[in-house]
PDB file of C-alpha atoms in Angstrom:
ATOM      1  CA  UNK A 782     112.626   7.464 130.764  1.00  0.00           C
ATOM      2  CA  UNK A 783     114.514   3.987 130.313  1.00  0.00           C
ATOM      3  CA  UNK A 784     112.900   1.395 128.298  1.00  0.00           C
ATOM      4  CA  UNK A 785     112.315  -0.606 131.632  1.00  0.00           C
ATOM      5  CA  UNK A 786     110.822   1.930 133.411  1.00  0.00           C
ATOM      6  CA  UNK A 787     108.123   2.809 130.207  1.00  0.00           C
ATOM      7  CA  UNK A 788     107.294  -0.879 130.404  1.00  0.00           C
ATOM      8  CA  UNK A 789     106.946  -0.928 133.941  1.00  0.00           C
ATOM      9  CA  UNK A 790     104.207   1.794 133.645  1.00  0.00           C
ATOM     10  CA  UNK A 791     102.296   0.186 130.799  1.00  0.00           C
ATOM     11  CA  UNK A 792     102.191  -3.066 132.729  1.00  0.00           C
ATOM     12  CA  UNK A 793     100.846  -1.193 135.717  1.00  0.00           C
ATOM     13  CA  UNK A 794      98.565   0.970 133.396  1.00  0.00           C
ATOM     14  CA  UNK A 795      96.720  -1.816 132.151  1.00  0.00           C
ATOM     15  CA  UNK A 796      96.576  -3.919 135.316  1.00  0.00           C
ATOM     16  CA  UNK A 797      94.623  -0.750 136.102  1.00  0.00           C
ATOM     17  CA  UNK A 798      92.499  -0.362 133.263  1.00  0.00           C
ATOM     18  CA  UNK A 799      91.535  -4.100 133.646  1.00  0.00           C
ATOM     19  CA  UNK A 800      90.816  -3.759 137.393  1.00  0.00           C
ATOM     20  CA  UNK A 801      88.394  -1.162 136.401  1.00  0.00           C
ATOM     21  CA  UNK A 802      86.966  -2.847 133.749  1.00  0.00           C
ATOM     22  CA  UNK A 803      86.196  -6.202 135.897  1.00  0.00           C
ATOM     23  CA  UNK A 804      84.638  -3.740 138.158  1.00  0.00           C
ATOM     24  CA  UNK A 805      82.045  -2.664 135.345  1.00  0.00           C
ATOM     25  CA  UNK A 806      78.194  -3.225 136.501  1.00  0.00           C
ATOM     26  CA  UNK A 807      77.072  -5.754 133.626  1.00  0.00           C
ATOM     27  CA  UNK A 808      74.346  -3.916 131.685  1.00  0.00           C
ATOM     28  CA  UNK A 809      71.092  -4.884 132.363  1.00  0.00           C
ATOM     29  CA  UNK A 810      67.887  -4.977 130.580  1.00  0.00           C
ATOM     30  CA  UNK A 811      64.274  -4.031 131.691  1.00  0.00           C
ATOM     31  CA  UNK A 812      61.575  -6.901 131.646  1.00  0.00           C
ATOM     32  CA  UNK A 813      58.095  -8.325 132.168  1.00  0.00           C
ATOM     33  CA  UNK A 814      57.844 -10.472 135.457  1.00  0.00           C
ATOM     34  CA  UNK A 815      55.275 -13.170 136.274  1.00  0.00           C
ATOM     35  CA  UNK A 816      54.544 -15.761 138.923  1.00  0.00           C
ATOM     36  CA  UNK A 817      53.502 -19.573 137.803  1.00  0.00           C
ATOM     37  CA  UNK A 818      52.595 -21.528 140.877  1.00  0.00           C
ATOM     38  CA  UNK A 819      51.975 -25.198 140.121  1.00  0.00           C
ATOM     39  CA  UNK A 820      51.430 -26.324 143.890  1.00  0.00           C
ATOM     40  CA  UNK A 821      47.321 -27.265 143.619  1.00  0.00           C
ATOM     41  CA  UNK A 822      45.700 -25.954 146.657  1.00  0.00           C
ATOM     42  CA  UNK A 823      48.951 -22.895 147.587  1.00  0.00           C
ATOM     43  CA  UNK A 824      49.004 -19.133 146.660  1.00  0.00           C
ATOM     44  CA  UNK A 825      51.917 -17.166 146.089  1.00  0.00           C
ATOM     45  CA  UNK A 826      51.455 -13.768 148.307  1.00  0.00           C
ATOM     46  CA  UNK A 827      55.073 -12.566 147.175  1.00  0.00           C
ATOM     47  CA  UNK A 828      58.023 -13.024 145.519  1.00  0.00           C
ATOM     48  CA  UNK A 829      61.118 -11.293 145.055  1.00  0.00           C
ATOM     49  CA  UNK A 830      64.362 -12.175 142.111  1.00  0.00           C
ATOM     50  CA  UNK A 831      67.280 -10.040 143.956  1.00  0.00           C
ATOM     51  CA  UNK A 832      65.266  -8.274 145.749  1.00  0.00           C
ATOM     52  CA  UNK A 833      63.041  -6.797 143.259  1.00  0.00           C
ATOM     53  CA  UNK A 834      59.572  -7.581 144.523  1.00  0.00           C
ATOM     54  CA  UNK A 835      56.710  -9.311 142.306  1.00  0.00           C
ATOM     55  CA  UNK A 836      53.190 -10.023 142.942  1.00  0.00           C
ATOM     56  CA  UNK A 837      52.152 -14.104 143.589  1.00  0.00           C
ATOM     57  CA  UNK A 838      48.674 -13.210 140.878  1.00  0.00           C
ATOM     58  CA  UNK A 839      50.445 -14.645 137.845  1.00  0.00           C
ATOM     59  CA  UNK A 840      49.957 -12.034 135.911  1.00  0.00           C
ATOM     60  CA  UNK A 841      52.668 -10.153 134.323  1.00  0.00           C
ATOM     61  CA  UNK A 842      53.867  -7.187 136.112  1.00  0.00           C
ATOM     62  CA  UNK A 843      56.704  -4.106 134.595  1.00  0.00           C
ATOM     63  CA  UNK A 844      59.489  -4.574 134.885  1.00  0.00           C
ATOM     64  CA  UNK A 845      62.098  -6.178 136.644  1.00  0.00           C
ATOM     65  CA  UNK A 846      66.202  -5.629 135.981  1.00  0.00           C
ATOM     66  CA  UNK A 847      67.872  -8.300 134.418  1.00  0.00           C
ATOM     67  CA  UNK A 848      71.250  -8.575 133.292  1.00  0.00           C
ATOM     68  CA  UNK A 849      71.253  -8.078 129.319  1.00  0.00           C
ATOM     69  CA  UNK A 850      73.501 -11.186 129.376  1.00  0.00           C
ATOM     70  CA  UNK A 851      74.112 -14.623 131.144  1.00  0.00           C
ATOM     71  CA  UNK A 852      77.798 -15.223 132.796  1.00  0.00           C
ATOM     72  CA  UNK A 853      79.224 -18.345 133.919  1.00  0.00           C
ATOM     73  CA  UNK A 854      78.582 -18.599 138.118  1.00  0.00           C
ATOM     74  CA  UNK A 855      75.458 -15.978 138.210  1.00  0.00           C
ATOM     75  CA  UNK A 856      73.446 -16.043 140.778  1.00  0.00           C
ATOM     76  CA  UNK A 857      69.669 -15.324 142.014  1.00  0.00           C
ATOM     77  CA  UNK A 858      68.342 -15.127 145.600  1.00  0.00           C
ATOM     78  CA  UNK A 859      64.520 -15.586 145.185  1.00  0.00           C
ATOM     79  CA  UNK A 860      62.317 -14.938 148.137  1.00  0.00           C
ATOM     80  CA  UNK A 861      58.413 -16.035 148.158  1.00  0.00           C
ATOM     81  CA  UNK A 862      55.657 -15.880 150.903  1.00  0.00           C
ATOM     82  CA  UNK A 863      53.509 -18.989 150.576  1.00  0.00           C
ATOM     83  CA  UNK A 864      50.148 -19.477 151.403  1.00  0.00           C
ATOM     84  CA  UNK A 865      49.354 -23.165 152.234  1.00  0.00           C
ATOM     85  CA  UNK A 866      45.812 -22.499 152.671  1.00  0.00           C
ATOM     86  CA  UNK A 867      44.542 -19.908 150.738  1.00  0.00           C
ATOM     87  CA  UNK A 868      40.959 -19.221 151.834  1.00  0.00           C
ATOM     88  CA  UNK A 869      40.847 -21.754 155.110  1.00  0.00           C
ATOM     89  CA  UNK A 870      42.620 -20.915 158.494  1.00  0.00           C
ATOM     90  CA  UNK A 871      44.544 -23.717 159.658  1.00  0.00           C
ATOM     91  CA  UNK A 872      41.103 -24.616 161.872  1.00  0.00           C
ATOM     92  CA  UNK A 873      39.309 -24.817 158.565  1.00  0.00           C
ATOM     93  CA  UNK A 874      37.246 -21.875 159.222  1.00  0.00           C
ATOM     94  CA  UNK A 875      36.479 -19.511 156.477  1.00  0.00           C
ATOM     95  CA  UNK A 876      36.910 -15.877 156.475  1.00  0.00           C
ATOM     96  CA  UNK A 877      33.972 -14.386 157.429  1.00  0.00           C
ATOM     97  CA  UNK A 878      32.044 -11.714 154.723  1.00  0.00           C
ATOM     98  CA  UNK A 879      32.710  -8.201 154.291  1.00  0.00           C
ATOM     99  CA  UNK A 880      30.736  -5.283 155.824  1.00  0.00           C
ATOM    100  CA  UNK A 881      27.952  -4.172 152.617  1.00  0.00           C
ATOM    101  CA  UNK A 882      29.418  -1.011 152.512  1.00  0.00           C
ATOM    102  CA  UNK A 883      32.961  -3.084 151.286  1.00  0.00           C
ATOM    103  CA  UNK A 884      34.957  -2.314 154.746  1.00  0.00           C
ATOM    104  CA  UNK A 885      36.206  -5.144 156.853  1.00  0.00           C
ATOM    105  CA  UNK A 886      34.339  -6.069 160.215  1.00  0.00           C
ATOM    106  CA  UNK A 887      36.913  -6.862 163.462  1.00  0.00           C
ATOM    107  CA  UNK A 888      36.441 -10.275 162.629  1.00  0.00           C
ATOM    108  CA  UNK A 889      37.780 -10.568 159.741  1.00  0.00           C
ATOM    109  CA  UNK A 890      40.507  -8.571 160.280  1.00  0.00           C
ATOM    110  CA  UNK A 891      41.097 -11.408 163.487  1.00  0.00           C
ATOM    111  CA  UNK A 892      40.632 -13.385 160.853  1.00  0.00           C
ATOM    112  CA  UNK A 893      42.898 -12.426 158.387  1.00  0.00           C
ATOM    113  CA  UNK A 894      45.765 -12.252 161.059  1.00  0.00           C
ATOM    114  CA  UNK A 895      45.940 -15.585 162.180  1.00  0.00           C
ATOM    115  CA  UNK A 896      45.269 -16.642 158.499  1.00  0.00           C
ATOM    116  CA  UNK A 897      48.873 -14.926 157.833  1.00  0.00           C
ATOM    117  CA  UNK A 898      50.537 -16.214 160.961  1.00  0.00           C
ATOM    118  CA  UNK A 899      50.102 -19.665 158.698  1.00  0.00           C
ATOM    119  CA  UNK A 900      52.244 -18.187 155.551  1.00  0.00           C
ATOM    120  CA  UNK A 901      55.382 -19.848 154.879  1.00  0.00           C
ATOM    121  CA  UNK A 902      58.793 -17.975 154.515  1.00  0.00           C
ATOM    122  CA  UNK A 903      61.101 -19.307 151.805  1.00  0.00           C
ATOM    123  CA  UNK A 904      64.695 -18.293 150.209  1.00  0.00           C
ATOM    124  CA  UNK A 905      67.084 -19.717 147.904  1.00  0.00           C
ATOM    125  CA  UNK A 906      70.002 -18.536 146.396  1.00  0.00           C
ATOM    126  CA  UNK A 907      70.887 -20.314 143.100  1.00  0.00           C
ATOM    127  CA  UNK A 908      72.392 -20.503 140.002  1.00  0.00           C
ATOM    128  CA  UNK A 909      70.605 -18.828 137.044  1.00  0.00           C
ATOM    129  CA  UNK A 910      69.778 -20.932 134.018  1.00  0.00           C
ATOM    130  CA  UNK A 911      71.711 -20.128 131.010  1.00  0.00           C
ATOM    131  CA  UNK A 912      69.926 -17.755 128.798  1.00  0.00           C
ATOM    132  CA  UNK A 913      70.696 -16.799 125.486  1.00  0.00           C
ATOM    133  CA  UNK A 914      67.722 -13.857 124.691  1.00  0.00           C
ATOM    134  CA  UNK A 915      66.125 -12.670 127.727  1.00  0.00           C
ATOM    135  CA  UNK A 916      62.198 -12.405 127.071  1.00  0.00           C
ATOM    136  CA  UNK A 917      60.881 -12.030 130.472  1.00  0.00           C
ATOM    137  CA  UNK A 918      61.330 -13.154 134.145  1.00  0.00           C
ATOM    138  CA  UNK A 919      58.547 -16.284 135.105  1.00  0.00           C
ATOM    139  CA  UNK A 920      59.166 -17.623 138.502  1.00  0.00           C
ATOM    140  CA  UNK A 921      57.831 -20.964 138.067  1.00  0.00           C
ATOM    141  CA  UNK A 922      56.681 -22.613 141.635  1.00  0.00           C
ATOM    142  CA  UNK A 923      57.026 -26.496 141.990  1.00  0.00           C
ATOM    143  CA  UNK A 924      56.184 -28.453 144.732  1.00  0.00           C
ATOM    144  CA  UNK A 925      58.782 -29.315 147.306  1.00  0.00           C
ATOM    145  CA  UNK A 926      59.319 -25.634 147.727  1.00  0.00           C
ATOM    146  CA  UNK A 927      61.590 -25.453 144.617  1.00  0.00           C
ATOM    147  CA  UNK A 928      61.512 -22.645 142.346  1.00  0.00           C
ATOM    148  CA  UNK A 929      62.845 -22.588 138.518  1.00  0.00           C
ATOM    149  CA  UNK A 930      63.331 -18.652 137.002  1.00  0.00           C
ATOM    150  CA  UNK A 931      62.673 -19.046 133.447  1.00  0.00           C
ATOM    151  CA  UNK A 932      64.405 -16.144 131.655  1.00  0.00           C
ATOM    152  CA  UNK A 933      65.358 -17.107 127.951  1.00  0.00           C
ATOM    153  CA  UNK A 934      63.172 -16.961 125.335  1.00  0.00           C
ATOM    154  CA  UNK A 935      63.620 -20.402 123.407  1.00  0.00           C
ATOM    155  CA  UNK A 936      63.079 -21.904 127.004  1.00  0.00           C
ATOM    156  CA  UNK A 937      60.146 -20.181 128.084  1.00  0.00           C
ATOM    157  CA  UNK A 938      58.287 -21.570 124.745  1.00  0.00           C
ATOM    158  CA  UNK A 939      59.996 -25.334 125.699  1.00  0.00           C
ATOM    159  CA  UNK A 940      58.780 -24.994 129.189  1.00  0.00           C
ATOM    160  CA  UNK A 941      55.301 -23.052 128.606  1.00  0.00           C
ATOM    161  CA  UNK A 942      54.233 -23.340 124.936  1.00  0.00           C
ATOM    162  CA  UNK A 943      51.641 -26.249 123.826  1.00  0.00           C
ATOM    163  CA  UNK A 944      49.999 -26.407 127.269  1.00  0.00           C
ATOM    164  CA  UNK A 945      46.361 -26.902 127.525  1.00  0.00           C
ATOM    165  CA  UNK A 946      44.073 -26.154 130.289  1.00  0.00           C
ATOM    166  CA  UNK A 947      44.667 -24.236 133.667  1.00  0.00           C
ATOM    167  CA  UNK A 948      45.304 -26.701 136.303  1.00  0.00           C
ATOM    168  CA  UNK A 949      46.130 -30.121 134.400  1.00  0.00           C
ATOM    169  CA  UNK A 950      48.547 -28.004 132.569  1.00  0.00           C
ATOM    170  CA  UNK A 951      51.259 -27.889 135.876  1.00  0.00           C
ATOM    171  CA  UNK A 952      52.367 -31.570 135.907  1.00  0.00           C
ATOM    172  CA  UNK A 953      53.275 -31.153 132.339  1.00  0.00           C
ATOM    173  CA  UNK A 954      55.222 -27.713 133.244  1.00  0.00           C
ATOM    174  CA  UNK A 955      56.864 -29.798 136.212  1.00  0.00           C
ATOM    175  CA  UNK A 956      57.862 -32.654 134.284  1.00  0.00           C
ATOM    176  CA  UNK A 957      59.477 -30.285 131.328  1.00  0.00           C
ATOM    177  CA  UNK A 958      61.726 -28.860 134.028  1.00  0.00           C
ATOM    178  CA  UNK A 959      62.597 -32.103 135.681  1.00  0.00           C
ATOM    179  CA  UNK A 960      60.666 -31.159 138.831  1.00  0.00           C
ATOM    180  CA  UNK A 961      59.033 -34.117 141.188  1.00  0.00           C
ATOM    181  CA  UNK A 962      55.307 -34.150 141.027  1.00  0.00           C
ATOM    182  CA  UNK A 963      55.288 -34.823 144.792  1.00  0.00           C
ATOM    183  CA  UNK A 964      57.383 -34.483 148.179  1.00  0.00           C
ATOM    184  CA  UNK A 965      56.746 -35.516 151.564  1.00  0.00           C
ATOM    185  CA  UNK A 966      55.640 -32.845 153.619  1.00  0.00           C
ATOM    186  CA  UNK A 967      52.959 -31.339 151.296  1.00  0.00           C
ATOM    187  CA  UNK A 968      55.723 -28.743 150.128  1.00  0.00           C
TER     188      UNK A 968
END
Protein backbone atom coordinates (compact mmCIF):
# COMPACT_ATOMS: atom_id res chain seq x y z
CA UNK A 1 0.00 0.00 0.00
CA UNK A 2 1.50 3.55 -0.98
CA UNK A 3 2.13 5.97 1.70
CA UNK A 4 -0.88 8.07 0.28
CA UNK A 5 -3.20 5.53 0.22
CA UNK A 6 -2.29 4.37 4.23
CA UNK A 7 -2.95 8.01 5.03
CA UNK A 8 -5.97 8.19 3.17
CA UNK A 9 -7.40 5.31 5.33
CA UNK A 10 -6.29 6.69 8.68
CA UNK A 11 -7.89 10.01 7.83
CA UNK A 12 -11.08 8.19 6.96
CA UNK A 13 -10.62 5.81 10.02
CA UNK A 14 -10.75 8.43 12.43
CA UNK A 15 -13.35 10.65 10.78
CA UNK A 16 -15.16 7.42 11.63
CA UNK A 17 -14.19 6.79 15.01
CA UNK A 18 -15.08 10.48 15.80
CA UNK A 19 -18.49 10.26 14.08
CA UNK A 20 -19.17 7.49 16.42
CA UNK A 21 -17.93 8.98 19.28
CA UNK A 22 -20.10 12.38 18.82
CA UNK A 23 -22.85 9.93 18.52
CA UNK A 24 -22.18 8.60 22.20
CA UNK A 25 -25.43 8.99 24.60
CA UNK A 26 -23.83 11.33 27.40
CA UNK A 27 -23.93 9.26 30.61
CA UNK A 28 -26.44 10.08 32.85
CA UNK A 29 -26.97 9.92 36.48
CA UNK A 30 -30.04 8.82 38.61
CA UNK A 31 -31.64 11.53 40.98
CA UNK A 32 -34.17 12.78 43.52
CA UNK A 33 -36.94 15.04 41.88
CA UNK A 34 -39.14 17.63 43.62
CA UNK A 35 -41.69 20.28 42.77
CA UNK A 36 -41.44 23.98 44.54
CA UNK A 37 -44.43 26.01 43.54
CA UNK A 38 -44.21 29.60 44.75
CA UNK A 39 -47.54 30.85 42.98
CA UNK A 40 -49.81 31.55 46.47
CA UNK A 41 -53.21 30.28 45.83
CA UNK A 42 -51.98 27.45 42.47
CA UNK A 43 -51.21 23.66 42.73
CA UNK A 44 -48.99 21.84 40.63
CA UNK A 45 -51.03 18.52 39.41
CA UNK A 46 -47.94 17.47 37.14
CA UNK A 47 -44.83 18.02 35.84
CA UNK A 48 -42.59 16.45 33.54
CA UNK A 49 -38.28 17.38 32.81
CA UNK A 50 -37.98 15.49 29.23
CA UNK A 51 -40.62 13.70 29.62
CA UNK A 52 -39.99 11.99 32.79
CA UNK A 53 -43.10 12.64 34.83
CA UNK A 54 -43.07 14.11 38.56
CA UNK A 55 -45.71 14.65 41.02
CA UNK A 56 -46.85 18.69 41.74
CA UNK A 57 -46.81 17.49 46.07
CA UNK A 58 -43.32 18.90 46.60
CA UNK A 59 -42.08 16.18 47.98
CA UNK A 60 -39.17 14.39 46.65
CA UNK A 61 -39.86 11.57 44.41
CA UNK A 62 -36.94 8.59 42.87
CA UNK A 63 -35.48 9.23 40.51
CA UNK A 64 -35.30 11.05 37.49
CA UNK A 65 -32.29 10.70 34.60
CA UNK A 66 -30.03 13.39 34.40
CA UNK A 67 -27.09 13.81 32.42
CA UNK A 68 -23.93 13.14 34.79
CA UNK A 69 -22.61 16.37 33.18
CA UNK A 70 -23.65 19.91 31.87
CA UNK A 71 -22.73 20.78 27.99
CA UNK A 72 -22.76 24.02 26.39
CA UNK A 73 -26.49 24.42 24.38
CA UNK A 74 -28.45 21.63 26.62
CA UNK A 75 -31.72 21.69 26.67
CA UNK A 76 -34.99 20.82 28.87
CA UNK A 77 -38.64 20.70 27.75
CA UNK A 78 -40.63 20.92 31.06
CA UNK A 79 -44.31 20.28 30.98
CA UNK A 80 -46.70 21.16 34.14
CA UNK A 81 -50.55 20.96 34.66
CA UNK A 82 -51.59 23.93 36.78
CA UNK A 83 -54.29 24.27 38.98
CA UNK A 84 -55.43 27.94 39.36
CA UNK A 85 -57.92 27.09 41.86
CA UNK A 86 -57.16 24.36 43.86
CA UNK A 87 -60.20 23.52 45.99
CA UNK A 88 -62.87 26.18 44.28
CA UNK A 89 -64.49 25.58 40.76
CA UNK A 90 -64.25 28.53 38.73
CA UNK A 91 -68.10 29.33 40.18
CA UNK A 92 -66.55 29.29 43.62
CA UNK A 93 -68.33 26.27 44.66
CA UNK A 94 -66.61 23.75 46.76
CA UNK A 95 -66.34 20.15 46.17
CA UNK A 96 -68.88 18.54 47.82
CA UNK A 97 -67.90 15.66 50.80
CA UNK A 98 -67.15 12.17 50.28
CA UNK A 99 -69.56 9.21 50.72
CA UNK A 100 -68.70 7.82 54.79
CA UNK A 101 -67.72 4.74 53.47
CA UNK A 102 -64.60 6.95 51.55
CA UNK A 103 -66.15 6.44 47.82
CA UNK A 104 -67.07 9.42 45.75
CA UNK A 105 -70.87 10.38 45.26
CA UNK A 106 -71.89 11.45 41.31
CA UNK A 107 -71.52 14.80 42.43
CA UNK A 108 -68.41 15.04 43.13
CA UNK A 109 -67.19 13.22 40.50
CA UNK A 110 -69.38 16.22 38.29
CA UNK A 111 -67.57 18.06 40.39
CA UNK A 112 -64.23 17.12 40.02
CA UNK A 113 -64.62 17.22 36.12
CA UNK A 114 -65.41 20.60 35.53
CA UNK A 115 -62.89 21.46 38.36
CA UNK A 116 -60.17 19.93 35.79
CA UNK A 117 -61.65 21.43 32.66
CA UNK A 118 -60.12 24.76 34.62
CA UNK A 119 -56.32 23.27 34.72
CA UNK A 120 -53.88 25.07 32.75
CA UNK A 121 -51.52 23.38 30.13
CA UNK A 122 -47.97 24.72 30.03
CA UNK A 123 -44.52 23.85 28.07
CA UNK A 124 -41.24 25.30 27.67
CA UNK A 125 -38.27 24.22 26.18
CA UNK A 126 -35.12 25.91 27.60
CA UNK A 127 -31.74 26.05 28.29
CA UNK A 128 -30.47 24.16 31.38
CA UNK A 129 -28.56 26.08 34.01
CA UNK A 130 -25.00 25.26 34.24
CA UNK A 131 -24.32 22.70 36.83
CA UNK A 132 -21.22 21.65 38.15
CA UNK A 133 -22.39 18.52 40.79
CA UNK A 134 -25.77 17.37 40.14
CA UNK A 135 -27.63 16.86 43.63
CA UNK A 136 -31.13 16.56 42.59
CA UNK A 137 -33.78 17.86 40.10
CA UNK A 138 -36.23 20.87 41.94
CA UNK A 139 -38.56 22.38 39.49
CA UNK A 140 -39.02 25.62 41.05
CA UNK A 141 -42.56 27.35 39.92
CA UNK A 142 -42.63 31.26 39.70
CA UNK A 143 -45.33 33.28 38.85
CA UNK A 144 -45.80 34.39 35.29
CA UNK A 145 -45.81 30.77 34.35
CA UNK A 146 -41.96 30.58 34.42
CA UNK A 147 -40.20 27.68 35.65
CA UNK A 148 -36.34 27.54 36.91
CA UNK A 149 -34.84 23.57 37.16
CA UNK A 150 -32.41 23.78 39.86
CA UNK A 151 -29.94 20.91 39.37
CA UNK A 152 -26.41 21.77 40.92
CA UNK A 153 -25.66 21.39 44.23
CA UNK A 154 -23.85 24.77 45.28
CA UNK A 155 -27.04 26.39 43.63
CA UNK A 156 -29.68 24.55 45.19
CA UNK A 157 -28.15 25.69 48.78
CA UNK A 158 -27.87 29.58 47.11
CA UNK A 159 -31.39 29.32 45.94
CA UNK A 160 -33.03 27.17 48.92
CA UNK A 161 -30.76 27.24 52.00
CA UNK A 162 -31.45 29.95 54.93
CA UNK A 163 -35.18 30.16 54.17
CA UNK A 164 -37.59 30.46 56.93
CA UNK A 165 -41.18 29.71 57.03
CA UNK A 166 -43.50 27.97 54.38
CA UNK A 167 -45.21 30.57 52.45
CA UNK A 168 -43.20 33.95 53.18
CA UNK A 169 -40.28 31.90 52.23
CA UNK A 170 -41.27 32.07 48.07
CA UNK A 171 -40.62 35.81 47.43
CA UNK A 172 -37.23 35.29 48.83
CA UNK A 173 -36.77 32.00 46.50
CA UNK A 174 -38.14 34.30 43.55
CA UNK A 175 -36.00 37.12 44.12
CA UNK A 176 -32.67 34.73 44.46
CA UNK A 177 -33.45 33.54 40.95
CA UNK A 178 -34.24 36.90 39.48
CA UNK A 179 -37.92 35.98 39.04
CA UNK A 180 -40.78 38.94 39.12
CA UNK A 181 -42.91 38.76 42.18
CA UNK A 182 -45.92 39.58 39.96
CA UNK A 183 -47.34 39.50 36.23
CA UNK A 184 -50.42 40.64 34.76
CA UNK A 185 -52.73 38.00 34.21
CA UNK A 186 -52.50 36.25 37.64
CA UNK A 187 -49.90 33.77 35.97
Amino acid sequence: MTRIALTIGLLLLALALAGCRSMERPKTLGAGARVVNTVVGTSIVHASFNGQGMGGGGGEECCVSLPEQWRPGMTATIEWVKDPSPELNPDGRRAPPWNPDGTTPPEWQRWMKEHEANYVRRKVTMAVPKYEKVSSLVLVFLPCDEVYPLIDSAEQGRVLGGLRGREDRYPEMIRRLGGRQTCSGGG
